[in-house]
CSV table of N, CA and C in Angstrom, one decimal:
chain,number,residue,atom,x,y,z
C,1,MET,N,2.8,-24.7,-11.8
C,1,MET,CA,2.3,-23.4,-11.3
C,1,MET,C,3.4,-22.8,-10.4
C,2,ASN,N,3.5,-21.5,-10.5
C,2,ASN,CA,4.5,-20.7,-9.8
C,2,ASN,C,3.8,-19.7,-8.9
C,3,LEU,N,4.2,-19.6,-7.6
C,3,LEU,CA,3.7,-18.6,-6.7
C,3,LEU,C,4.8,-17.5,-6.6
C,4,ARG,N,4.4,-16.3,-6.7
C,4,ARG,CA,5.4,-15.2,-6.7
C,4,ARG,C,4.8,-13.9,-6.2
C,5,PRO,N,5.6,-12.9,-5.9
C,5,PRO,CA,5.1,-11.6,-5.5
C,5,PRO,C,4.5,-10.9,-6.8
C,6,PHE,N,3.6,-10.0,-6.5
C,6,PHE,CA,3.0,-9.1,-7.5
C,6,PHE,C,4.1,-8.3,-8.2
C,7,ARG,N,3.9,-8.1,-9.5
C,7,ARG,CA,4.7,-7.2,-10.3
C,7,ARG,C,3.8,-6.3,-11.0
C,8,ASP,N,4.3,-5.1,-11.3
C,8,ASP,CA,3.5,-4.0,-11.9
C,8,ASP,C,2.8,-4.5,-13.2
C,9,GLN,N,3.5,-5.3,-14.0
C,9,GLN,CA,2.9,-5.7,-15.2
C,9,GLN,C,1.8,-6.7,-15.1
C,10,ASP,N,1.5,-7.1,-13.8
C,10,ASP,CA,0.4,-8.0,-13.5
C,10,ASP,C,-1.0,-7.3,-13.4
C,11,ARG,N,-0.9,-6.0,-13.3
C,11,ARG,CA,-2.1,-5.2,-13.0
C,11,ARG,C,-3.3,-5.5,-13.8
C,12,THR,N,-3.2,-5.5,-15.1
C,12,THR,CA,-4.3,-5.7,-16.0
C,12,THR,C,-4.9,-7.2,-15.8
C,13,MET,N,-4.0,-8.1,-15.8
C,13,MET,CA,-4.4,-9.5,-15.7
C,13,MET,C,-5.1,-9.7,-14.3
C,14,ILE,N,-4.6,-9.1,-13.3
C,14,ILE,CA,-5.3,-9.2,-11.9
C,14,ILE,C,-6.6,-8.6,-11.9
C,15,SER,N,-6.7,-7.4,-12.6
C,15,SER,CA,-8.0,-6.7,-12.6
C,15,SER,C,-9.0,-7.6,-13.4
C,16,VAL,N,-8.7,-8.2,-14.5
C,16,VAL,CA,-9.6,-9.0,-15.2
C,16,VAL,C,-9.9,-10.3,-14.4
C,17,LEU,N,-9.0,-10.9,-13.7
C,17,LEU,CA,-9.2,-12.0,-12.9
C,17,LEU,C,-10.2,-11.7,-11.8
C,18,LEU,N,-10.0,-10.6,-11.1
C,18,LEU,CA,-10.8,-10.3,-9.9
C,18,LEU,C,-12.3,-9.9,-10.4
C,19,THR,N,-12.4,-9.2,-11.5
C,19,THR,CA,-13.7,-8.8,-12.0
C,19,THR,C,-14.5,-10.0,-12.5
C,20,THR,N,-13.8,-11.0,-13.1
C,20,THR,CA,-14.5,-12.1,-13.6
C,20,THR,C,-14.8,-13.1,-12.5
C,21,ALA,N,-13.8,-13.3,-11.6
C,21,ALA,CA,-14.0,-14.3,-10.5
C,21,ALA,C,-15.2,-13.9,-9.6
C,22,TYR,N,-15.3,-12.6,-9.3
C,22,TYR,CA,-16.3,-12.1,-8.4
C,22,TYR,C,-17.6,-11.6,-9.1
C,23,GLU,N,-17.5,-11.5,-10.5
C,23,GLU,CA,-18.6,-11.0,-11.3
C,23,GLU,C,-19.0,-9.6,-11.0
C,24,ARG,N,-18.1,-8.8,-10.6
C,24,ARG,CA,-18.3,-7.4,-10.3
C,24,ARG,C,-16.9,-6.7,-10.2
C,25,PRO,N,-16.8,-5.4,-10.3
C,25,PRO,CA,-15.5,-4.7,-10.2
C,25,PRO,C,-15.1,-4.4,-8.8
C,26,THR,N,-15.9,-4.6,-7.8
C,26,THR,CA,-15.6,-4.1,-6.4
C,26,THR,C,-14.2,-4.6,-5.9
C,27,GLU,N,-13.9,-5.9,-6.1
C,27,GLU,CA,-12.6,-6.4,-5.5
C,27,GLU,C,-11.4,-5.9,-6.3
C,28,SER,N,-11.6,-5.7,-7.6
C,28,SER,CA,-10.5,-5.0,-8.4
C,28,SER,C,-10.3,-3.6,-7.9
C,29,GLN,N,-11.4,-2.9,-7.7
C,29,GLN,CA,-11.3,-1.5,-7.2
C,29,GLN,C,-10.6,-1.5,-5.8
C,30,LEU,N,-10.9,-2.4,-5.0
C,30,LEU,CA,-10.3,-2.5,-3.6
C,30,LEU,C,-8.8,-2.7,-3.7
C,31,VAL,N,-8.4,-3.6,-4.6
C,31,VAL,CA,-7.0,-3.9,-4.7
C,31,VAL,C,-6.3,-2.6,-5.2
C,32,GLU,N,-6.8,-2.0,-6.2
C,32,GLU,CA,-6.2,-0.7,-6.7
C,32,GLU,C,-6.2,0.3,-5.6
C,33,ALA,N,-7.2,0.5,-4.8
C,33,ALA,CA,-7.2,1.4,-3.7
C,33,ALA,C,-6.2,1.1,-2.7
C,34,MET,N,-6.0,-0.2,-2.4
C,34,MET,CA,-5.0,-0.6,-1.4
C,34,MET,C,-3.6,-0.3,-1.9
C,35,ARG,N,-3.4,-0.5,-3.2
C,35,ARG,CA,-2.0,-0.2,-3.7
C,35,ARG,C,-1.8,1.3,-3.7
C,36,ALA,N,-2.8,2.1,-4.1
C,36,ALA,CA,-2.6,3.5,-4.2
C,36,ALA,C,-2.4,4.2,-2.8
C,37,SER,N,-3.0,3.6,-1.8
C,37,SER,CA,-3.0,4.2,-0.5
C,37,SER,C,-1.8,3.7,0.4
C,38,GLY,N,-1.1,2.7,-0.1
C,38,GLY,CA,0.0,2.1,0.7
C,38,GLY,C,-0.5,1.1,1.7
C,39,ASP,N,-1.8,0.7,1.7
C,39,ASP,CA,-2.3,-0.2,2.7
C,39,ASP,C,-2.0,-1.7,2.4
C,40,MET,N,-1.4,-2.0,1.2
C,40,MET,CA,-1.1,-3.3,0.8
C,40,MET,C,0.1,-3.8,1.6
C,41,ALA,N,-0.1,-4.9,2.4
C,41,ALA,CA,1.0,-5.5,3.1
C,41,ALA,C,1.7,-6.5,2.3
C,42,LEU,N,1.0,-7.3,1.5
C,42,LEU,CA,1.6,-8.3,0.6
C,42,LEU,C,0.6,-8.7,-0.5
C,43,GLU,N,1.1,-8.9,-1.7
C,43,GLU,CA,0.3,-9.3,-2.8
C,43,GLU,C,1.0,-10.4,-3.6
C,44,LEU,N,0.3,-11.5,-3.8
C,44,LEU,CA,0.9,-12.6,-4.4
C,44,LEU,C,0.1,-13.0,-5.7
C,45,VAL,N,0.8,-13.6,-6.6
C,45,VAL,CA,0.1,-14.2,-7.8
C,45,VAL,C,0.5,-15.6,-8.0
C,46,ALA,N,-0.4,-16.4,-8.5
C,46,ALA,CA,-0.2,-17.8,-9.0
C,46,ALA,C,-0.2,-17.7,-10.5
C,47,GLU,N,0.9,-18.2,-11.1
C,47,GLU,CA,0.9,-18.1,-12.6
C,47,GLU,C,1.2,-19.5,-13.1
C,48,ASP,N,0.7,-19.7,-14.3
C,48,ASP,CA,0.9,-21.0,-15.0
C,48,ASP,C,1.1,-20.6,-16.5
C,49,ALA,N,2.2,-21.0,-17.0
C,49,ALA,CA,2.6,-20.8,-18.4
C,49,ALA,C,2.5,-19.3,-18.7
C,50,GLY,N,3.0,-18.5,-17.8
C,50,GLY,CA,3.0,-17.0,-18.0
C,50,GLY,C,1.7,-16.3,-17.8
C,51,LYS,N,0.7,-17.0,-17.4
C,51,LYS,CA,-0.7,-16.4,-17.2
C,51,LYS,C,-1.0,-16.4,-15.7
C,52,VAL,N,-1.5,-15.3,-15.3
C,52,VAL,CA,-2.0,-15.2,-13.9
C,52,VAL,C,-3.3,-16.0,-13.7
C,53,ILE,N,-3.2,-16.9,-12.8
C,53,ILE,CA,-4.4,-17.8,-12.6
C,53,ILE,C,-5.0,-17.6,-11.2
C,54,GLY,N,-4.2,-17.0,-10.3
C,54,GLY,CA,-4.7,-16.7,-8.9
C,54,GLY,C,-4.0,-15.5,-8.3
C,55,HIS,N,-4.7,-15.0,-7.3
C,55,HIS,CA,-4.2,-13.7,-6.7
C,55,HIS,C,-4.6,-13.7,-5.2
C,56,LEU,N,-3.8,-13.2,-4.4
C,56,LEU,CA,-4.0,-13.0,-3.0
C,56,LEU,C,-3.5,-11.7,-2.5
C,57,ALA,N,-4.3,-10.9,-1.8
C,57,ALA,CA,-3.8,-9.7,-1.2
C,57,ALA,C,-4.1,-9.6,0.3
C,58,PHE,N,-3.1,-9.0,1.0
C,58,PHE,CA,-3.2,-8.8,2.4
C,58,PHE,C,-3.1,-7.3,2.6
C,59,ALA,N,-4.0,-6.7,3.4
C,59,ALA,CA,-3.9,-5.3,3.8
C,59,ALA,C,-3.5,-5.2,5.2
C,60,ARG,N,-2.8,-4.1,5.5
C,60,ARG,CA,-2.5,-3.8,6.9
C,60,ARG,C,-3.7,-3.2,7.6
C,61,LEU,N,-4.1,-3.8,8.7
C,61,LEU,CA,-5.2,-3.2,9.5
C,61,LEU,C,-4.8,-2.0,10.3
C,62,VAL,N,-5.7,-1.1,10.5
C,62,VAL,CA,-5.4,0.0,11.4
C,62,VAL,C,-5.4,-0.4,12.8
C,63,GLU,N,-6.3,-1.2,13.2
C,63,GLU,CA,-6.4,-1.9,14.5
C,63,GLU,C,-6.9,-3.3,14.4
C,64,PRO,N,-6.4,-4.2,15.2
C,64,PRO,CA,-5.2,-4.1,16.1
C,64,PRO,C,-3.9,-3.9,15.3
C,65,GLN,N,-3.1,-3.1,15.8
C,65,GLN,CA,-1.8,-2.8,15.2
C,65,GLN,C,-1.0,-4.1,15.0
C,66,GLY,N,-0.4,-4.2,13.8
C,66,GLY,CA,0.4,-5.4,13.5
C,66,GLY,C,-0.4,-6.5,12.9
C,67,TRP,N,-1.7,-6.3,12.7
C,67,TRP,CA,-2.5,-7.4,12.1
C,67,TRP,C,-2.7,-7.1,10.7
C,68,TRP,N,-2.9,-8.1,9.9
C,68,TRP,CA,-3.2,-8.0,8.5
C,68,TRP,C,-4.7,-8.5,8.2
C,69,ALA,N,-5.2,-8.1,7.1
C,69,ALA,CA,-6.5,-8.6,6.6
C,69,ALA,C,-6.3,-9.2,5.3
C,70,LEU,N,-6.9,-10.4,5.1
C,70,LEU,CA,-6.9,-11.1,3.9
C,70,LEU,C,-8.0,-10.5,3.0
C,71,ALA,N,-7.7,-10.0,1.9
C,71,ALA,CA,-8.8,-9.4,1.0
C,71,ALA,C,-8.1,-9.0,-0.3
C,72,PRO,N,-8.5,-9.5,-1.4
C,72,PRO,CA,-9.3,-10.7,-1.6
C,72,PRO,C,-8.4,-11.9,-2.0
C,73,LEU,N,-9.0,-13.0,-2.1
C,73,LEU,CA,-8.4,-14.3,-2.7
C,73,LEU,C,-9.2,-14.7,-3.9
C,74,SER,N,-8.5,-14.9,-5.0
C,74,SER,CA,-9.3,-15.3,-6.2
C,74,SER,C,-8.5,-16.3,-7.1
C,75,VAL,N,-9.2,-17.1,-7.8
C,75,VAL,CA,-8.6,-18.0,-8.8
C,75,VAL,C,-9.5,-17.9,-10.0
C,76,ILE,N,-8.9,-17.9,-11.2
C,76,ILE,CA,-9.6,-17.9,-12.4
C,76,ILE,C,-10.6,-19.0,-12.5
C,77,ARG,N,-11.8,-18.7,-13.0
C,77,ARG,CA,-12.9,-19.7,-12.9
C,77,ARG,C,-12.6,-21.1,-13.5
C,78,SER,N,-11.8,-21.1,-14.6
C,78,SER,CA,-11.5,-22.4,-15.2
C,78,SER,C,-10.6,-23.2,-14.4
C,79,ARG,N,-10.0,-22.7,-13.4
C,79,ARG,CA,-9.0,-23.4,-12.6
C,79,ARG,C,-9.4,-23.5,-11.1
C,80,GLN,N,-10.7,-23.1,-10.8
C,80,GLN,CA,-11.2,-23.3,-9.4
C,80,GLN,C,-11.4,-24.7,-9.1
C,81,ASN,N,-11.3,-25.0,-7.8
C,81,ASN,CA,-11.5,-26.3,-7.2
C,81,ASN,C,-10.4,-27.3,-7.6
C,82,GLN,N,-9.2,-26.7,-7.8
C,82,GLN,CA,-8.0,-27.5,-8.1
C,82,GLN,C,-6.9,-27.4,-7.1
C,83,GLY,N,-7.2,-26.7,-6.0
C,83,GLY,CA,-6.3,-26.5,-4.9
C,83,GLY,C,-5.4,-25.3,-5.0
C,84,ILE,N,-5.6,-24.5,-6.1
C,84,ILE,CA,-4.7,-23.3,-6.3
C,84,ILE,C,-5.0,-22.2,-5.2
C,85,GLY,N,-6.2,-22.0,-4.9
C,85,GLY,CA,-6.5,-21.0,-3.8
C,85,GLY,C,-5.9,-21.5,-2.5
C,86,SER,N,-6.1,-22.7,-2.2
C,86,SER,CA,-5.5,-23.3,-1.0
C,86,SER,C,-4.0,-23.1,-0.9
C,87,GLU,N,-3.3,-23.4,-2.0
C,87,GLU,CA,-1.9,-23.3,-2.0
C,87,GLU,C,-1.4,-21.9,-1.9
C,88,ILE,N,-2.0,-21.0,-2.6
C,88,ILE,CA,-1.6,-19.6,-2.5
C,88,ILE,C,-1.9,-19.0,-1.1
C,89,LEU,N,-3.0,-19.5,-0.5
C,89,LEU,CA,-3.3,-19.0,0.9
C,89,LEU,C,-2.3,-19.5,1.9
C,90,ARG,N,-2.0,-20.8,1.8
C,90,ARG,CA,-1.0,-21.4,2.7
C,90,ARG,C,0.3,-20.6,2.6
C,91,TYR,N,0.7,-20.4,1.4
C,91,TYR,CA,2.0,-19.7,1.1
C,91,TYR,C,1.9,-18.3,1.7
C,92,GLY,N,0.8,-17.6,1.4
C,92,GLY,CA,0.6,-16.2,1.9
C,92,GLY,C,0.7,-16.2,3.5
C,93,LEU,N,0.0,-17.1,4.1
C,93,LEU,CA,0.0,-17.1,5.6
C,93,LEU,C,1.4,-17.4,6.1
C,94,ASP,N,2.2,-18.2,5.5
C,94,ASP,CA,3.6,-18.4,5.9
C,94,ASP,C,4.4,-17.1,5.7
C,95,LEU,N,4.2,-16.4,4.6
C,95,LEU,CA,4.9,-15.2,4.4
C,95,LEU,C,4.4,-14.1,5.4
C,96,ALA,N,3.2,-14.1,5.8
C,96,ALA,CA,2.7,-13.2,6.8
C,96,ALA,C,3.4,-13.4,8.1
C,97,ARG,N,3.5,-14.7,8.5
C,97,ARG,CA,4.2,-15.1,9.7
C,97,ARG,C,5.6,-14.6,9.7
C,98,GLN,N,6.3,-14.9,8.5
C,98,GLN,CA,7.7,-14.5,8.4
C,98,GLN,C,7.9,-12.9,8.4
C,99,ALA,N,6.9,-12.2,7.9
C,99,ALA,CA,7.0,-10.7,7.9
C,99,ALA,C,6.7,-10.1,9.3
C,100,GLY,N,6.2,-10.9,10.2
C,100,GLY,CA,6.0,-10.4,11.6
C,100,GLY,C,4.5,-10.0,11.8
C,101,SER,N,3.6,-10.4,11.0
C,101,SER,CA,2.2,-10.1,11.2
C,101,SER,C,1.8,-10.8,12.5
C,102,ARG,N,1.0,-10.1,13.4
C,102,ARG,CA,0.6,-10.7,14.7
C,102,ARG,C,-0.6,-11.7,14.5
C,103,ALA,N,-1.4,-11.4,13.5
C,103,ALA,CA,-2.6,-12.2,13.1
C,103,ALA,C,-3.1,-11.8,11.8
C,104,VAL,N,-3.9,-12.6,11.2
C,104,VAL,CA,-4.6,-12.3,9.9
C,104,VAL,C,-6.1,-12.4,10.1
C,105,ALA,N,-6.8,-11.4,9.8
C,105,ALA,CA,-8.3,-11.5,9.9
C,105,ALA,C,-8.9,-11.7,8.5
C,106,ALA,N,-9.9,-12.5,8.4
C,106,ALA,CA,-10.6,-12.8,7.1
C,106,ALA,C,-12.1,-12.7,7.3
C,107,VAL,N,-12.8,-12.2,6.3
C,107,VAL,CA,-14.2,-12.2,6.3
C,107,VAL,C,-14.7,-13.1,5.1
C,108,GLY,N,-15.4,-14.1,5.5
C,108,GLY,CA,-15.8,-15.1,4.4
C,108,GLY,C,-16.4,-16.3,5.0
C,109,PRO,N,-16.5,-17.3,4.2
C,109,PRO,CA,-17.1,-18.6,4.6
C,109,PRO,C,-16.3,-19.3,5.6
C,110,PRO,N,-16.7,-19.5,6.9
C,110,PRO,CA,-15.9,-20.2,7.9
C,110,PRO,C,-15.5,-21.6,7.4
C,111,SER,N,-16.4,-22.3,6.7
C,111,SER,CA,-16.1,-23.7,6.2
C,111,SER,C,-14.8,-23.7,5.4
C,112,PHE,N,-14.5,-22.7,4.6
C,112,PHE,CA,-13.3,-22.6,3.8
C,112,PHE,C,-12.1,-22.2,4.7
C,113,TYR,N,-12.2,-21.1,5.4
C,113,TYR,CA,-11.1,-20.6,6.2
C,113,TYR,C,-10.6,-21.4,7.4
C,114,LYS,N,-11.5,-22.2,8.0
C,114,LYS,CA,-11.2,-23.0,9.1
C,114,LYS,C,-10.2,-24.1,8.8
C,115,ARG,N,-10.2,-24.5,7.5
C,115,ARG,CA,-9.2,-25.6,7.1
C,115,ARG,C,-7.8,-25.1,7.1
C,116,PHE,N,-7.6,-23.8,7.2
C,116,PHE,CA,-6.2,-23.2,7.2
C,116,PHE,C,-5.8,-22.7,8.6
C,117,GLY,N,-6.6,-22.9,9.6
C,117,GLY,CA,-6.2,-22.5,10.9
C,117,GLY,C,-6.9,-21.2,11.4
C,118,PHE,N,-7.8,-20.6,10.5
C,118,PHE,CA,-8.6,-19.5,10.9
C,118,PHE,C,-9.6,-20.0,11.9
C,119,SER,N,-9.9,-19.1,12.9
C,119,SER,CA,-10.9,-19.5,13.9
C,119,SER,C,-11.9,-18.4,14.1
C,120,ARG,N,-13.2,-18.8,14.2
C,120,ARG,CA,-14.3,-17.9,14.5
C,120,ARG,C,-14.2,-17.5,15.9
C,121,GLU,N,-13.9,-18.5,16.8
C,121,GLU,CA,-13.8,-18.2,18.2
C,121,GLU,C,-12.7,-17.2,18.6
C,122,ALA,N,-11.6,-17.2,17.8
C,122,ALA,CA,-10.5,-16.3,18.0
C,122,ALA,C,-10.9,-14.9,17.8
C,123,ALA,N,-12.0,-14.7,17.1
C,123,ALA,CA,-12.5,-13.4,16.7
C,123,ALA,C,-13.7,-12.9,17.6
C,124,ASP,N,-14.1,-13.7,18.6
C,124,ASP,CA,-15.3,-13.5,19.4
C,124,ASP,C,-15.2,-12.1,20.1
C,125,ARG,N,-14.1,-11.7,20.5
C,125,ARG,CA,-14.0,-10.4,21.3
C,125,ARG,C,-13.7,-9.2,20.5
C,126,LEU,N,-13.7,-9.3,19.2
C,126,LEU,CA,-13.5,-8.2,18.3
C,126,LEU,C,-14.8,-7.6,17.9
C,127,SER,N,-14.8,-6.2,17.9
C,127,SER,CA,-16.0,-5.5,17.4
C,127,SER,C,-15.6,-5.2,15.9
C,128,THR,N,-16.6,-5.3,15.1
C,128,THR,CA,-16.4,-5.1,13.6
C,128,THR,C,-17.7,-4.8,12.9
C,129,ALA,N,-17.6,-4.1,11.8
C,129,ALA,CA,-18.7,-3.7,11.0
C,129,ALA,C,-19.2,-4.9,10.2
C,130,TYR,N,-18.4,-5.9,10.1
C,130,TYR,CA,-18.8,-7.1,9.3
C,130,TYR,C,-19.6,-8.1,10.0
C,131,PRO,N,-20.4,-8.9,9.3
C,131,PRO,CA,-21.2,-9.9,10.0
C,131,PRO,C,-20.4,-10.9,10.9
C,132,ARG,N,-20.6,-10.9,12.1
C,132,ARG,CA,-19.8,-11.7,13.1
C,132,ARG,C,-19.6,-13.2,12.7
C,133,ASP,N,-20.6,-13.8,12.1
C,133,ASP,CA,-20.5,-15.2,11.8
C,133,ASP,C,-19.5,-15.5,10.7
C,134,TYR,N,-19.0,-14.4,10.0
C,134,TYR,CA,-18.1,-14.6,8.9
C,134,TYR,C,-16.7,-14.0,9.1
C,135,VAL,N,-16.5,-13.5,10.4
C,135,VAL,CA,-15.2,-12.9,10.7
C,135,VAL,C,-14.4,-14.0,11.4
C,136,LEU,N,-13.2,-14.2,10.9
C,136,LEU,CA,-12.3,-15.2,11.5
C,136,LEU,C,-10.9,-14.6,11.7
C,137,VAL,N,-10.2,-15.3,12.6
C,137,VAL,CA,-8.8,-14.8,12.8
C,137,VAL,C,-7.8,-16.0,12.7
C,138,TYR,N,-6.7,-15.7,12.1
C,138,TYR,CA,-5.6,-16.7,12.0
C,138,TYR,C,-4.6,-16.2,13.0
C,139,PRO,N,-4.5,-16.7,14.2
C,139,PRO,CA,-3.6,-16.1,15.2
C,139,PRO,C,-2.2,-16.6,14.9
C,140,ILE,N,-1.2,-15.6,15.0
C,140,ILE,CA,0.2,-15.9,14.7
C,140,ILE,C,1.0,-15.7,16.0
C,141,LYS,N,0.9,-14.6,16.6
C,141,LYS,CA,1.6,-14.2,17.8
C,141,LYS,C,0.8,-14.6,19.1
C,142,PRO,N,1.4,-14.9,20.2
C,142,PRO,CA,0.7,-15.1,21.4
C,142,PRO,C,-0.2,-13.9,21.8
C,143,GLY,N,-1.4,-14.2,22.2
C,143,GLY,CA,-2.3,-13.2,22.6
C,143,GLY,C,-3.2,-12.7,21.5
C,144,SER,N,-3.0,-13.1,20.3
C,144,SER,CA,-3.8,-12.6,19.2
C,144,SER,C,-5.2,-13.4,19.1
C,145,ALA,N,-5.2,-14.6,19.5
C,145,ALA,CA,-6.5,-15.3,19.6
C,145,ALA,C,-7.2,-14.8,20.8
C,146,GLY,N,-8.5,-14.4,20.6
C,146,GLY,CA,-9.2,-13.8,21.7
C,146,GLY,C,-8.9,-12.4,22.0
C,147,HIS,N,-8.2,-11.7,21.2
C,147,HIS,CA,-7.9,-10.3,21.4
C,147,HIS,C,-9.2,-9.5,21.5
C,148,GLU,N,-9.2,-8.6,22.5
C,148,GLU,CA,-10.4,-7.7,22.6
C,148,GLU,C,-10.1,-6.3,22.1
C,149,GLY,N,-11.0,-5.9,21.2
C,149,GLY,CA,-10.8,-4.5,20.7
C,149,GLY,C,-11.6,-4.4,19.3
C,150,ALA,N,-11.3,-3.4,18.6
C,150,ALA,CA,-12.0,-3.1,17.4
C,150,ALA,C,-11.1,-3.6,16.2
C,151,LEU,N,-11.8,-4.2,15.2
C,151,LEU,CA,-11.1,-4.6,14.0
C,151,LEU,C,-11.4,-3.5,13.0
C,152,ILE,N,-10.4,-2.7,12.8
C,152,ILE,CA,-10.5,-1.5,11.9
C,152,ILE,C,-9.7,-1.6,10.7
C,153,TYR,N,-10.4,-1.6,9.6
C,153,TYR,CA,-9.8,-1.7,8.2
C,153,TYR,C,-9.3,-0.4,7.8
C,154,PRO,N,-8.4,-0.3,6.9
C,154,PRO,CA,-7.9,0.9,6.4
C,154,PRO,C,-8.9,1.7,5.5
C,155,GLU,N,-8.6,2.9,5.3
C,155,GLU,CA,-9.5,3.8,4.5
C,155,GLU,C,-9.8,3.2,3.1
C,156,SER,N,-8.8,2.5,2.5
C,156,SER,CA,-9.0,2.0,1.2
C,156,SER,C,-10.3,1.1,1.1
C,157,PHE,N,-10.6,0.4,2.2
C,157,PHE,CA,-11.8,-0.4,2.3
C,157,PHE,C,-13.1,0.4,2.3
C,158,VAL,N,-13.0,1.5,2.9
C,158,VAL,CA,-14.2,2.4,3.0
C,158,VAL,C,-14.4,3.1,1.6
C,159,MET,N,-13.4,3.4,0.9
C,159,MET,CA,-13.4,4.1,-0.4
C,159,MET,C,-14.1,3.3,-1.4
C,160,VAL,N,-14.1,2.0,-1.3
C,160,VAL,CA,-14.7,1.1,-2.4
C,160,VAL,C,-16.2,0.9,-2.1
């Protein structure tokens, strides 16, 4: 398996992957909207034998400034539960740190994201439109854990 940045020729394979992994087109539409609006901070693919088997996207948040949002993370169904999602997420978080992101927010199952250093408690003082029990923060820079303020996603999230 190879982890690498997104290339334009990956578009169709990623669209199919997202639509089948989530059993709906919403995540594929979100990724396209983030690309079109310039909200995409980083996009990675996992490939094996020339086939895209995993995908990870990070968006730039409007607030807090310098923060990223993880959305979405997916692995082709036939390869799930093999550690591919974990590997691409670890790699993506390392690249987020290297790129200067102050923190990464995620909305999803705490049992999954806590294994990678995301914290529900680090998000306690954030106001958000998402269910609080599923909002987590991966703090990178000092002061990002426990930051008080609004968690504002870019327009591309609202458009979908």
